[in-house]
Coordinates of C-alpha atoms and ligand atoms in Angstrom, one line a residue:
M230 CA -3.5 36.7 -7.8
N231 CA -1.3 39.6 -6.9
V232 CA 1.7 38.3 -5.0
H233 CA 1.1 40.8 -2.2
N234 CA -2.5 39.8 -1.7
R235 CA -1.9 36.1 -1.2
P236 CA -3.0 34.9 2.3
P237 CA -0.4 33.3 4.5
L238 CA -0.4 29.5 4.8
E239 CA 1.8 27.2 6.8
I240 CA 2.2 23.7 5.3
L241 CA 3.5 20.9 7.6
L242 CA 5.0 18.1 5.5
A243 CA 4.8 14.8 7.3
N244 CA 7.8 12.5 7.5
P245 CA 8.2 9.8 6.4
R246 CA 5.8 10.0 3.4
G247 CA 5.5 8.6 -0.1
F248 CA 7.4 5.7 -1.6
C249 CA 8.3 2.7 0.6
A250 CA 11.0 0.1 -0.2
G251 CA 8.5 -2.4 -1.7
V252 CA 7.1 0.2 -4.1
E253 CA 10.6 1.3 -5.1
R254 CA 11.6 -2.3 -5.8
A255 CA 8.5 -3.1 -7.8
I256 CA 9.0 -0.1 -10.1
Q257 CA 12.7 -0.9 -10.5
I258 CA 11.8 -4.4 -11.5
V259 CA 9.6 -3.2 -14.4
E260 CA 12.3 -0.6 -15.4
R261 CA 15.1 -3.1 -15.4
A262 CA 13.0 -5.7 -17.2
L263 CA 12.3 -3.1 -20.0
E264 CA 16.1 -2.3 -20.2
K265 CA 17.1 -6.0 -20.3
Y266 CA 14.4 -7.6 -22.4
G267 CA 13.0 -4.6 -24.3
A268 CA 9.4 -3.6 -24.7
P269 CA 6.8 -4.8 -24.3
V270 CA 7.0 -6.0 -20.7
Y271 CA 3.6 -7.1 -19.5
V272 CA 2.6 -6.3 -15.9
R273 CA -0.3 -8.2 -14.3
H274 CA -2.4 -5.6 -12.4
E275 CA -1.2 -2.0 -11.6
I276 CA 2.4 -2.5 -10.5
V277 CA 1.6 -0.2 -7.5
H278 CA -1.7 1.7 -7.0
N279 CA -0.8 5.0 -8.7
R280 CA -1.9 6.1 -12.2
F281 CA 1.0 8.5 -12.6
V282 CA 3.5 5.7 -12.0
V283 CA 1.5 3.3 -14.3
E284 CA 1.3 5.9 -17.1
G285 CA 5.0 6.7 -16.8
L286 CA 5.9 3.0 -17.3
E287 CA 3.4 2.6 -20.1
K288 CA 5.2 5.3 -22.0
R289 CA 8.4 3.3 -21.7
G290 CA 6.8 0.1 -23.0
A291 CA 5.1 -1.6 -20.1
V292 CA 1.6 -3.1 -20.9
F293 CA -0.7 -3.5 -18.0
V294 CA -3.1 -6.4 -18.0
E295 CA -5.5 -7.9 -15.5
E296 CA -5.0 -11.6 -16.4
L297 CA -2.4 -13.8 -18.0
D298 CA -4.6 -14.8 -21.0
E299 CA -3.8 -11.2 -22.3
V300 CA -0.1 -12.1 -22.3
P301 CA 1.4 -13.9 -25.3
S302 CA 3.4 -17.0 -24.8
G303 CA 7.2 -16.3 -24.6
A304 CA 6.6 -12.8 -23.3
V305 CA 7.9 -11.3 -20.0
V306 CA 5.3 -10.6 -17.3
V307 CA 5.8 -9.0 -13.9
F308 CA 3.5 -9.7 -11.0
S309 CA 2.6 -6.6 -8.9
A310 CA 3.8 -5.6 -5.5
H311 CA 0.6 -6.8 -3.9
G312 CA 1.3 -10.5 -4.5
V313 CA -0.6 -13.1 -6.4
P314 CA -2.4 -16.3 -5.6
K315 CA -0.3 -19.5 -6.0
W316 CA -2.0 -20.6 -9.2
V317 CA -0.8 -17.4 -11.0
P318 CA 2.9 -18.4 -11.4
Q319 CA 1.9 -21.9 -12.2
D320 CA -0.4 -20.6 -14.9
A321 CA 2.4 -18.4 -16.3
E322 CA 4.6 -21.5 -16.6
R323 CA 1.8 -23.4 -18.3
R324 CA 1.5 -20.6 -20.8
E325 CA 5.3 -20.5 -21.3
Q326 CA 5.6 -16.9 -20.1
F327 CA 8.7 -15.7 -18.4
Y328 CA 7.6 -14.2 -15.1
L329 CA 9.2 -11.8 -12.6
D330 CA 7.7 -11.5 -9.2
A331 CA 7.6 -8.0 -7.8
T332 CA 5.6 -9.0 -4.7
C333 CA 6.9 -7.0 -1.8
P334 CA 9.1 -9.1 0.5
L335 CA 6.9 -8.0 3.5
V336 CA 3.8 -9.4 1.7
S337 CA 5.8 -12.7 0.9
K338 CA 6.6 -12.9 4.6
V339 CA 2.9 -13.0 5.4
H340 CA 2.4 -15.7 2.7
V341 CA 5.2 -17.8 4.4
E342 CA 3.5 -17.3 7.8
A343 CA 0.2 -18.5 6.5
E344 CA 1.7 -21.6 5.0
R345 CA 3.5 -22.4 8.3
H346 CA 0.2 -22.1 10.3
F347 CA -1.5 -24.3 7.7
R348 CA 1.2 -26.9 8.0
D349 CA 0.8 -26.8 11.8
G350 CA -2.9 -27.6 11.3
L351 CA -4.2 -24.2 12.4
H352 CA -7.2 -22.5 10.9
I353 CA -6.3 -18.9 9.9
I354 CA -8.2 -15.7 10.4
M355 CA -7.0 -13.0 8.0
I356 CA -7.8 -9.3 8.9
G357 CA -8.0 -7.3 5.7
H358 CA -10.2 -5.7 3.1
A359 CA -12.2 -8.0 0.8
G360 CA -11.4 -7.7 -2.8
H361 CA -8.0 -6.0 -2.3
P362 CA -5.3 -7.7 -4.5
E363 CA -3.1 -8.3 -1.5
V364 CA -5.9 -10.2 0.3
I365 CA -6.7 -12.2 -2.8
G366 CA -3.0 -13.1 -3.2
T367 CA -2.5 -14.1 0.4
M368 CA -5.7 -16.1 0.6
G369 CA -4.7 -17.7 -2.6
Q370 CA -1.6 -19.3 -1.1
L371 CA -3.7 -21.9 0.6
P372 CA -6.6 -24.2 -0.4
E373 CA -10.1 -22.6 -0.2
G374 CA -11.5 -22.7 3.3
A375 CA -8.1 -22.6 5.0
I376 CA -8.4 -18.8 5.7
T377 CA -11.4 -16.9 6.9
L378 CA -11.4 -13.1 6.1
I379 CA -12.7 -10.6 8.6
E380 CA -12.8 -6.8 8.2
T381 CA -14.2 -5.4 11.4
A382 CA -14.2 -5.8 15.2
A383 CA -17.9 -6.8 14.9
Q384 CA -16.9 -9.7 12.6
A385 CA -14.2 -10.7 15.1
E386 CA -16.9 -10.9 17.6
S387 CA -19.1 -13.3 15.5
V388 CA -16.6 -15.3 13.4
V389 CA -17.1 -19.0 13.6
V390 CA -14.0 -21.2 13.4
P391 CA -13.6 -25.0 13.0
D392 CA -11.7 -25.4 16.3
E393 CA -11.3 -22.5 18.8
N394 CA -8.1 -24.0 20.2
R395 CA -6.3 -24.2 16.9
I396 CA -6.4 -20.9 15.2
A397 CA -3.9 -18.2 14.1
F398 CA -4.3 -14.7 12.6
I399 CA -2.5 -12.8 9.9
T400 CA -3.2 -9.3 8.5
Q401 CA -3.0 -7.3 5.4
T402 CA 0.2 -5.1 5.5
T403 CA -1.5 -1.8 5.0
L404 CA -4.2 -1.7 7.6
S405 CA -4.9 1.0 10.2
V406 CA -2.7 0.1 13.2
D407 CA -5.4 1.2 15.7
D408 CA -8.3 -0.5 14.1
T409 CA -6.4 -3.7 13.8
S410 CA -5.3 -3.7 17.4
E411 CA -9.0 -3.4 18.4
I412 CA -9.9 -6.4 16.1
V413 CA -6.9 -8.4 17.5
D414 CA -7.9 -7.7 21.1
T415 CA -11.4 -9.0 20.3
L416 CA -10.0 -12.2 18.8
K417 CA -7.6 -12.7 21.7
R418 CA -10.4 -12.3 24.2
R419 CA -12.6 -14.8 22.3
F420 CA -9.8 -17.3 21.5
P421 CA -7.1 -17.2 24.3
S422 CA -4.9 -19.7 22.4
L423 CA -4.8 -17.6 19.2
S424 CA -1.4 -17.7 17.5
S425 CA 0.0 -14.3 16.6
P426 CA 2.5 -13.3 13.9
R427 CA 6.1 -13.4 15.2
K428 CA 6.5 -9.9 14.0
E429 CA 3.7 -7.5 13.2
D430 CA 2.2 -8.0 9.7
I431 CA 1.4 -4.4 9.2
C432 CA 4.5 -3.2 7.5
Y433 CA 7.0 -0.6 8.8
A434 CA 6.0 1.9 6.0
T435 CA 2.3 1.8 6.9
T436 CA 3.1 2.2 10.6
N437 CA 5.6 5.0 10.2
R438 CA 3.3 7.0 7.8
Q439 CA 0.4 6.7 10.2
S440 CA 2.5 7.9 13.1
A441 CA 3.7 10.8 11.1
V442 CA 0.1 11.8 10.4
K443 CA -0.9 11.5 14.0
Q444 CA 2.0 13.8 14.9
I445 CA 0.6 16.7 12.9
A446 CA -3.1 16.1 12.4
E447 CA -4.3 17.8 15.5
N448 CA -2.5 21.0 14.7
C449 CA -3.8 21.3 11.1
D450 CA -7.0 23.0 9.8
M451 CA -6.9 20.5 6.9
L452 CA -4.8 17.5 5.9
L453 CA -4.1 16.3 2.4
V454 CA -3.0 12.8 1.6
V455 CA -1.5 12.5 -1.9
G456 CA -2.5 9.0 -3.2
A457 CA -4.8 7.0 -5.3
T458 CA -8.4 6.1 -4.5
N459 CA -7.6 2.4 -4.7
S460 CA -4.5 2.6 -2.5
S461 CA -5.3 1.0 0.8
N462 CA -2.5 2.6 2.8
S463 CA -3.4 6.1 1.5
K464 CA -7.1 5.7 2.4
R465 CA -6.0 4.6 5.9
L466 CA -4.0 7.8 6.3
V467 CA -7.1 9.9 5.7
E468 CA -8.9 7.9 8.4
V469 CA -6.0 8.2 10.8
A470 CA -5.9 12.0 10.3
E471 CA -9.6 12.3 11.0
R472 CA -9.3 10.2 14.1
A473 CA -6.3 12.1 15.3
G474 CA -8.4 15.3 15.3
C475 CA -8.3 16.8 11.8
Q476 CA -11.8 16.6 10.5
R477 CA -11.0 18.0 7.0
S478 CA -8.8 15.2 5.7
L479 CA -8.8 14.5 2.0
L480 CA -7.3 12.1 -0.5
V481 CA -6.0 13.8 -3.7
Q482 CA -4.4 12.1 -6.7
R483 CA -3.1 15.2 -8.4
A484 CA -3.0 19.0 -7.9
A485 CA -5.6 19.5 -10.6
E486 CA -8.2 17.8 -8.4
L487 CA -7.9 20.4 -5.6
D488 CA -11.2 22.2 -5.1
W489 CA -10.1 25.7 -4.2
D490 CA -13.6 26.9 -3.2
S491 CA -13.9 24.3 -0.6
I492 CA -10.3 24.7 0.6
G493 CA -11.0 28.3 1.4
T494 CA -8.3 30.0 3.4
P495 CA -6.9 27.6 6.0
G496 CA -4.1 28.9 8.2
R497 CA -2.2 25.7 8.5
I498 CA -2.5 22.4 6.5
G499 CA -0.7 19.1 6.7
V500 CA 0.5 17.2 3.6
T501 CA 1.6 13.6 3.3
A502 CA 1.6 10.9 0.7
G503 CA 0.7 7.2 0.6
A504 CA 3.4 4.6 0.0
S505 CA 2.7 4.3 -3.7
A506 CA 2.6 8.1 -4.4
P507 CA 5.8 9.7 -5.9
E508 CA 7.3 12.8 -4.3
V509 CA 6.8 14.7 -7.6
L510 CA 3.1 14.7 -7.0
V511 CA 3.6 16.1 -3.5
Q512 CA 5.7 18.9 -5.0
E513 CA 3.0 19.5 -7.6
V514 CA 0.4 20.1 -4.8
L515 CA 2.8 22.4 -3.0
D516 CA 3.3 24.4 -6.2
A517 CA -0.4 24.8 -6.7
F518 CA -0.7 26.2 -3.1
R519 CA 2.2 28.6 -3.8
E520 CA 0.3 30.1 -6.7
R521 CA -2.6 31.1 -4.3
F522 CA -1.0 31.5 -0.9
A523 CA 2.2 32.9 0.7
V524 CA 3.4 29.5 1.7
Q525 CA 5.8 28.6 4.4
V526 CA 6.7 24.9 4.3
T527 CA 8.0 23.0 7.4
E528 CA 9.4 19.5 7.1
V529 CA 8.3 17.8 10.3
D530 CA 10.9 15.4 11.8
G531 CA 9.9 11.8 11.9
V532 CA 11.3 8.3 11.9
S533 CA 14.1 7.9 9.3
E534 CA 13.8 4.9 7.0
D535 CA 16.7 3.0 5.5
V536 CA 15.0 -0.2 4.2
I537 CA 16.0 -1.4 0.8
F538 CA 14.9 -4.6 -0.9
K539 CA 17.0 -6.3 -3.5
I540 CA 15.6 -6.9 -7.0
P541 CA 15.6 -10.4 -8.4
R542 CA 19.1 -11.8 -9.2
V543 CA 18.3 -12.1 -12.9
L544 CA 17.8 -8.4 -13.2
R545 CA 20.9 -7.2 -11.3
D546 CA 23.7 -5.6 -13.5
Ligands
LIG877 FE1 5.7 -3.5 1.1 FE2 4.6 -2.1 3.1 FE3 5.3 -0.9 0.8 FE4 3.3 -2.6 0.8 S1 3.4 -0.6 1.9 S2 4.9 -2.5 -0.7 S3 4.0 -4.1 2.3 S4 6.7 -1.9 2.3

């Protein structure tokens, strides 16, 4: 398109967006393991939910598998940021594999909390999405039947527990803050003695990215969330944007997926990225817009984050 004919477009860039400390740490663990032990380094499940990240690590010698029977004995295997059920490290030991655990410390915190409730004799209600690896990992910390999973406020209304006076709740870390508070309110109304997490289970990164989207959604004709279709926190950002007043909210993995006919000529769009989406993919999307529009980008101020998680001692230096 002729440079002079390009329609104007304002892009509001949400802050914070993209990588969180847990994702940075998980990727660093695979990179350091490759440096220290050499390829191949096996990784059980996508280290973080992003194809671009996974393919980049594959090029450097990481081999992604779904289960440990695909990993030879004596090999190095990394567990993903989402966490694993308790039997997985035990299985790795039995198979004589050397494992490194990239579970985000904020997911491990929920595991510890679940164990504490269990030791105290409480039945646990987990709020989360069935089938998500984090939920499988957290529920797998305790014997079957110790945790009941619910996904909606309707299920909170009907869930049956062994003893209504001895229950606690925990949540997945990447849920919608607003949906979860509705579900928790329902549980608290039904079970007044419900034990709550000492500190919110929904992590700082999820909370901050959702607030940043709420801040801009109402003023945008369209909002793009750069992230993967299996990334829970990215999908929640789309829902949050819709709820905050931006009806055209879309998840895109790469710039190549943008459907220019349906995008049309918006005056102002918002752009953010899920916690597992690298900034390079955001910049790729911006460049694609620059080819078609006279773009003016505004970085919107938001909460500044300084969280850093240490990698395991064995990989330091
Ligand atoms: Fe950890 Fe939150 Fe990032 Fe998940 S989204 S890896 S819980 S910081």
